[in-house]
mmCIF file of C-alpha atoms in Angstrom:
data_model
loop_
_atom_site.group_PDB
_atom_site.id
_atom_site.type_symbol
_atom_site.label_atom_id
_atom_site.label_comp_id
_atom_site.label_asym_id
_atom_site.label_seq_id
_atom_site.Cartn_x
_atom_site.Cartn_y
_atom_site.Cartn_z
ATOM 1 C CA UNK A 1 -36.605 -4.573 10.113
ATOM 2 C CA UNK A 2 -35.283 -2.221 12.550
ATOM 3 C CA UNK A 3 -33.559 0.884 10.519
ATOM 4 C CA UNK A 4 -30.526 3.042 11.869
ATOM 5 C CA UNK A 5 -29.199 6.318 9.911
ATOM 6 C CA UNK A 6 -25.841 7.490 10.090
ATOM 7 C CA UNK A 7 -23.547 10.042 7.954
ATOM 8 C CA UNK A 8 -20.179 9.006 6.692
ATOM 9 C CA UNK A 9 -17.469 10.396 5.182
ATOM 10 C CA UNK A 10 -15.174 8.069 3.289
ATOM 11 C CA UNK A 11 -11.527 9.477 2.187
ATOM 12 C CA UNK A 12 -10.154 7.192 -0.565
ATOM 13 C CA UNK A 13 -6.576 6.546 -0.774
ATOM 14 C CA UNK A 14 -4.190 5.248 -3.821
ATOM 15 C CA UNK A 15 -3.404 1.515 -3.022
ATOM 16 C CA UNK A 16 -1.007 -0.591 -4.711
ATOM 17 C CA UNK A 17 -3.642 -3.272 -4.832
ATOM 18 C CA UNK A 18 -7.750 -3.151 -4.055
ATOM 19 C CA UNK A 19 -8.820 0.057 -2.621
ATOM 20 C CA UNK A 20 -8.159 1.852 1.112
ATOM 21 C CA UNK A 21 -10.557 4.239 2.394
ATOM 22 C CA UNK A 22 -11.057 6.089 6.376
ATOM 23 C CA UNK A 23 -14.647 6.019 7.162
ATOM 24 C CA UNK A 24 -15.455 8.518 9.988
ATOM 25 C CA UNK A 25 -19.377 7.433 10.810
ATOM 26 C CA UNK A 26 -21.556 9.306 12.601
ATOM 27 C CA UNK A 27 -25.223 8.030 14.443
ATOM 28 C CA UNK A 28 -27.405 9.596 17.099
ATOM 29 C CA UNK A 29 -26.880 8.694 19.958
ATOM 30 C CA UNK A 30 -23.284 7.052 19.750
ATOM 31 C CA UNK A 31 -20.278 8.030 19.710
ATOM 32 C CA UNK A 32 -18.422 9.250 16.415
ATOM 33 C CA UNK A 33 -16.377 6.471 15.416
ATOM 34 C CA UNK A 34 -13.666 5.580 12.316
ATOM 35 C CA UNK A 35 -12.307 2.834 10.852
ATOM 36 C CA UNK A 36 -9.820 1.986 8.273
ATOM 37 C CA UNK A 37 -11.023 -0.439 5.394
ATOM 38 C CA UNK A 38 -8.629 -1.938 2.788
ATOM 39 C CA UNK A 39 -10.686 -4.507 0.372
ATOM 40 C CA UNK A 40 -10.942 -6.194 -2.774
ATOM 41 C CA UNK A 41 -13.681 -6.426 -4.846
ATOM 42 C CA UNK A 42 -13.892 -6.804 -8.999
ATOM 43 C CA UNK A 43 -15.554 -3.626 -11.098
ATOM 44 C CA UNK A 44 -18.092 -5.671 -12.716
ATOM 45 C CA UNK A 45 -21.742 -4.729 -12.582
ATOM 46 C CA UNK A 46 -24.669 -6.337 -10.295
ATOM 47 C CA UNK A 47 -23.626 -8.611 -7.396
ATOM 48 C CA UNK A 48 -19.921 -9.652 -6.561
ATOM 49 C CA UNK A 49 -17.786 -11.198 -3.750
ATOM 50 C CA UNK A 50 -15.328 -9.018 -1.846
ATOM 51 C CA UNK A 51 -12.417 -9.612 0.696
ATOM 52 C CA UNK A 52 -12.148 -7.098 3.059
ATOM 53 C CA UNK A 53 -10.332 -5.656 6.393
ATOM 54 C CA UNK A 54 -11.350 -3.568 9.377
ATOM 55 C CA UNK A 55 -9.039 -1.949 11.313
ATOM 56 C CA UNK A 56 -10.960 0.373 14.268
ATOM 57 C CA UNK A 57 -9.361 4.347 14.558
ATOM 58 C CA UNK A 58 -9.708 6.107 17.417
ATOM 59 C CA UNK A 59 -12.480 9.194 16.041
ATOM 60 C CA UNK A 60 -10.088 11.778 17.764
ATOM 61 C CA UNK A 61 -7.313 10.388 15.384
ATOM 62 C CA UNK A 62 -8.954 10.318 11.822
ATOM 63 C CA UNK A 63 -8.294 13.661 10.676
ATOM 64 C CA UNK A 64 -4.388 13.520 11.559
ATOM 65 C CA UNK A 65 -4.778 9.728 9.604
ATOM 66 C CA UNK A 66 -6.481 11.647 6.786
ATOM 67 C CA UNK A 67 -3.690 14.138 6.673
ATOM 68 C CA UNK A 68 -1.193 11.834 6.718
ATOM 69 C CA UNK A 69 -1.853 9.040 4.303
ATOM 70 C CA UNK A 70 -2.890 11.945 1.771
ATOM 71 C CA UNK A 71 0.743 12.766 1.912
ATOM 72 C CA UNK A 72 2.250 9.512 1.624
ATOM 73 C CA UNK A 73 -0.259 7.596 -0.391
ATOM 74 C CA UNK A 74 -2.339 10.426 -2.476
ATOM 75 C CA UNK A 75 -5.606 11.070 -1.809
ATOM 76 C CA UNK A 76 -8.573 9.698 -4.581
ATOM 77 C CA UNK A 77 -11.329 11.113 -3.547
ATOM 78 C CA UNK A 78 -14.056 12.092 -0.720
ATOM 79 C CA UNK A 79 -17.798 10.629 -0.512
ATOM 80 C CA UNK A 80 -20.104 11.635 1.642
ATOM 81 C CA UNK A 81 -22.860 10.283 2.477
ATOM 82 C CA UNK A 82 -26.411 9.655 4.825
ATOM 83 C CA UNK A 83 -27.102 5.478 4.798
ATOM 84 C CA UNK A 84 -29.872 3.845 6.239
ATOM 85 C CA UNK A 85 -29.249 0.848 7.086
ATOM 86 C CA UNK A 86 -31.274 -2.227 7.881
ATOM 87 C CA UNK A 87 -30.617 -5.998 8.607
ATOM 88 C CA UNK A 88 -32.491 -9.088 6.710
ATOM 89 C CA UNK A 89 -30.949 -12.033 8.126
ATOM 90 C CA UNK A 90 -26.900 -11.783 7.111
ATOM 91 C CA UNK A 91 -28.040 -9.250 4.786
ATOM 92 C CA UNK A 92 -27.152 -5.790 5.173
ATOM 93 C CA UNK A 93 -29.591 -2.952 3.564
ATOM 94 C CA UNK A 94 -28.144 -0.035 2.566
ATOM 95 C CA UNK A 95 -29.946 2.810 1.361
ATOM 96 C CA UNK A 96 -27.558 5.609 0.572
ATOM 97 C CA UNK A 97 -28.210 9.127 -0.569
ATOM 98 C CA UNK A 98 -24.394 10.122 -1.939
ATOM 99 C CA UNK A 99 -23.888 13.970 -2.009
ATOM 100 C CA UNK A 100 -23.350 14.711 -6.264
ATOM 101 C CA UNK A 101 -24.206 11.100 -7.254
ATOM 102 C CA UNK A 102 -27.609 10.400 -5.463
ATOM 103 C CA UNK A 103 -29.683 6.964 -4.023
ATOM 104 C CA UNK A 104 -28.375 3.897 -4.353
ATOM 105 C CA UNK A 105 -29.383 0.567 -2.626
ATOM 106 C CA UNK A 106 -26.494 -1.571 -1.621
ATOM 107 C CA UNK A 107 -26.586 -4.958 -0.063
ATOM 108 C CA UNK A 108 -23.789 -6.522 1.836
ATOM 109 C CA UNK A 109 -24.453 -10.452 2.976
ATOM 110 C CA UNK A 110 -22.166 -11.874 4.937
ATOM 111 C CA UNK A 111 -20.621 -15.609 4.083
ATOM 112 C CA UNK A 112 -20.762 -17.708 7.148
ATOM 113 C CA UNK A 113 -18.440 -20.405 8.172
ATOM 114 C CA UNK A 114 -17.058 -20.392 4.363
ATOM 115 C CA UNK A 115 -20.587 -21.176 2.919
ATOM 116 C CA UNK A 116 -20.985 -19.292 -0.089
ATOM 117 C CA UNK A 117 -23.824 -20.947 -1.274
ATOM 118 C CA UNK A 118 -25.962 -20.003 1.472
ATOM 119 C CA UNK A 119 -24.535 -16.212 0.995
ATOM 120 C CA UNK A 120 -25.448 -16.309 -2.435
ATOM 121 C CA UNK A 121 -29.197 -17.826 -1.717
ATOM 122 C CA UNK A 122 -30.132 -15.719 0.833
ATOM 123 C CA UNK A 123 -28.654 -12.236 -1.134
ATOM 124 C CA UNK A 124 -30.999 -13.253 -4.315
ATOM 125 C CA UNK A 125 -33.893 -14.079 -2.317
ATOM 126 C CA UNK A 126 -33.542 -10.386 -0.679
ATOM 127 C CA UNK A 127 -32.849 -8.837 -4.254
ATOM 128 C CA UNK A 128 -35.933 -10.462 -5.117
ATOM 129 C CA UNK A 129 -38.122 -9.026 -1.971
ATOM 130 C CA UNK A 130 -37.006 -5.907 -2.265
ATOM 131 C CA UNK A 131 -37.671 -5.947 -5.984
ATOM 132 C CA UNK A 132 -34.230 -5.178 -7.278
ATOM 133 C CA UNK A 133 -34.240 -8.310 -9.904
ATOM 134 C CA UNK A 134 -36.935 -6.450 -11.906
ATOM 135 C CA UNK A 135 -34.645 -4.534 -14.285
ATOM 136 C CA UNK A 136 -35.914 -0.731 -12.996
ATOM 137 C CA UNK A 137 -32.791 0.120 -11.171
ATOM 138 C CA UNK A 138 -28.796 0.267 -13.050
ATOM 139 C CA UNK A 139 -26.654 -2.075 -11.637
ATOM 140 C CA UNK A 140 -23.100 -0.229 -10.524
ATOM 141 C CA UNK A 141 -19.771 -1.475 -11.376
ATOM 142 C CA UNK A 142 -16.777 0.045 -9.100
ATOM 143 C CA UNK A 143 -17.121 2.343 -5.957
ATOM 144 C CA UNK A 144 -18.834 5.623 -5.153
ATOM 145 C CA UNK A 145 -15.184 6.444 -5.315
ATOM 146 C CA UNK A 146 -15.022 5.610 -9.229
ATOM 147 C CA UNK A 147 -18.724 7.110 -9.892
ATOM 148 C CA UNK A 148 -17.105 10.914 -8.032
ATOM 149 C CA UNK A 149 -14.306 10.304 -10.040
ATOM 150 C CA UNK A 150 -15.990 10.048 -13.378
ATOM 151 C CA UNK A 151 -18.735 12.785 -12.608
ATOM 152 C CA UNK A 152 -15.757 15.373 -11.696
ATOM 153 C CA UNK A 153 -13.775 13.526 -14.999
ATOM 154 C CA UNK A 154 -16.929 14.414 -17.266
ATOM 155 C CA UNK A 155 -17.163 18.254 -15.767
ATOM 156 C CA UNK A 156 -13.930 18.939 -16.693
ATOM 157 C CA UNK A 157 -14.531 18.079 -20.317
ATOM 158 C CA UNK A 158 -17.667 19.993 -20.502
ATOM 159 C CA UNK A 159 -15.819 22.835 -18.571
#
């Protein structure tokens, strides 16, 4: 499995429904790039289904985006992060190290043609070769979003 890094910085936005983040991505060798991503997706813990959309920025316009839907829609929070990333048939590895939260693994598998029962073979057999089914790592409910929210949430309690 071939294995590309890249940082990204994810601004979350309020959203009346789902959640809306601006990913600005960065990779040697390419170009910076940015896109907008509005998606659904339920806060329960292990493996879930989510609807999402893509909508390309120009990486020269992200910051003035930034600015402006912090105004109008209220900023959330910011993640940063490095992600390897890797590809096992429609399977996306991620392995992220998250500035304050730390390493996660994330998989993303695609759903071809409508055929969620494929999806949902192929993503268990890949939990299962990468040894993620074996109960040493906590399954995450919500967003690195949420988990930044709660960590700063718990700080100012203790502060």
């Amino acid at each position: 499995m071939a294995v590309r890094t890249l940082t990204q910085r994810d601004a979350y936005f309020a959203a009346a429904r789902g959640r809306l983040k601006l990913r600005r991505s960065d990779e040697a060798g390419r170009d910076p790039a940015a896109e907008l991503i509005a998606y659904h997706r339920a806060d329960e813990t292990g493996s879930r289904w989510s609807a999402y959309h893509r909508v390309p920025v120009a990486a020269e316009d992200a910051r003035a985006l930034e600015a402006a839907l912090s105004e109008t829609v209220g900023a959330l929070a910011v993640v940063a992060k490095t992600r390897a990333v890797g590809v096992v048939g429609r399977t996306r590895v991620h392995l992220d190290d998250v500035a304050g939260l730390g390493a996660f693994v994330e998989l993303e598998t695609v759903v071809a043609g409508g055929d969620r029962a494929a999806a949902e073979t192929e993503h268990t057999a890949v939990v299962a070769e990468l040894g993620l089914d074996r109960g040493r790592f906590a399954p995450v409910a919500g967003s690195y979003a949420d988990l930044m929210l709660a960590a700063n949430e718990a700080e100012q309690e203790r502060a």
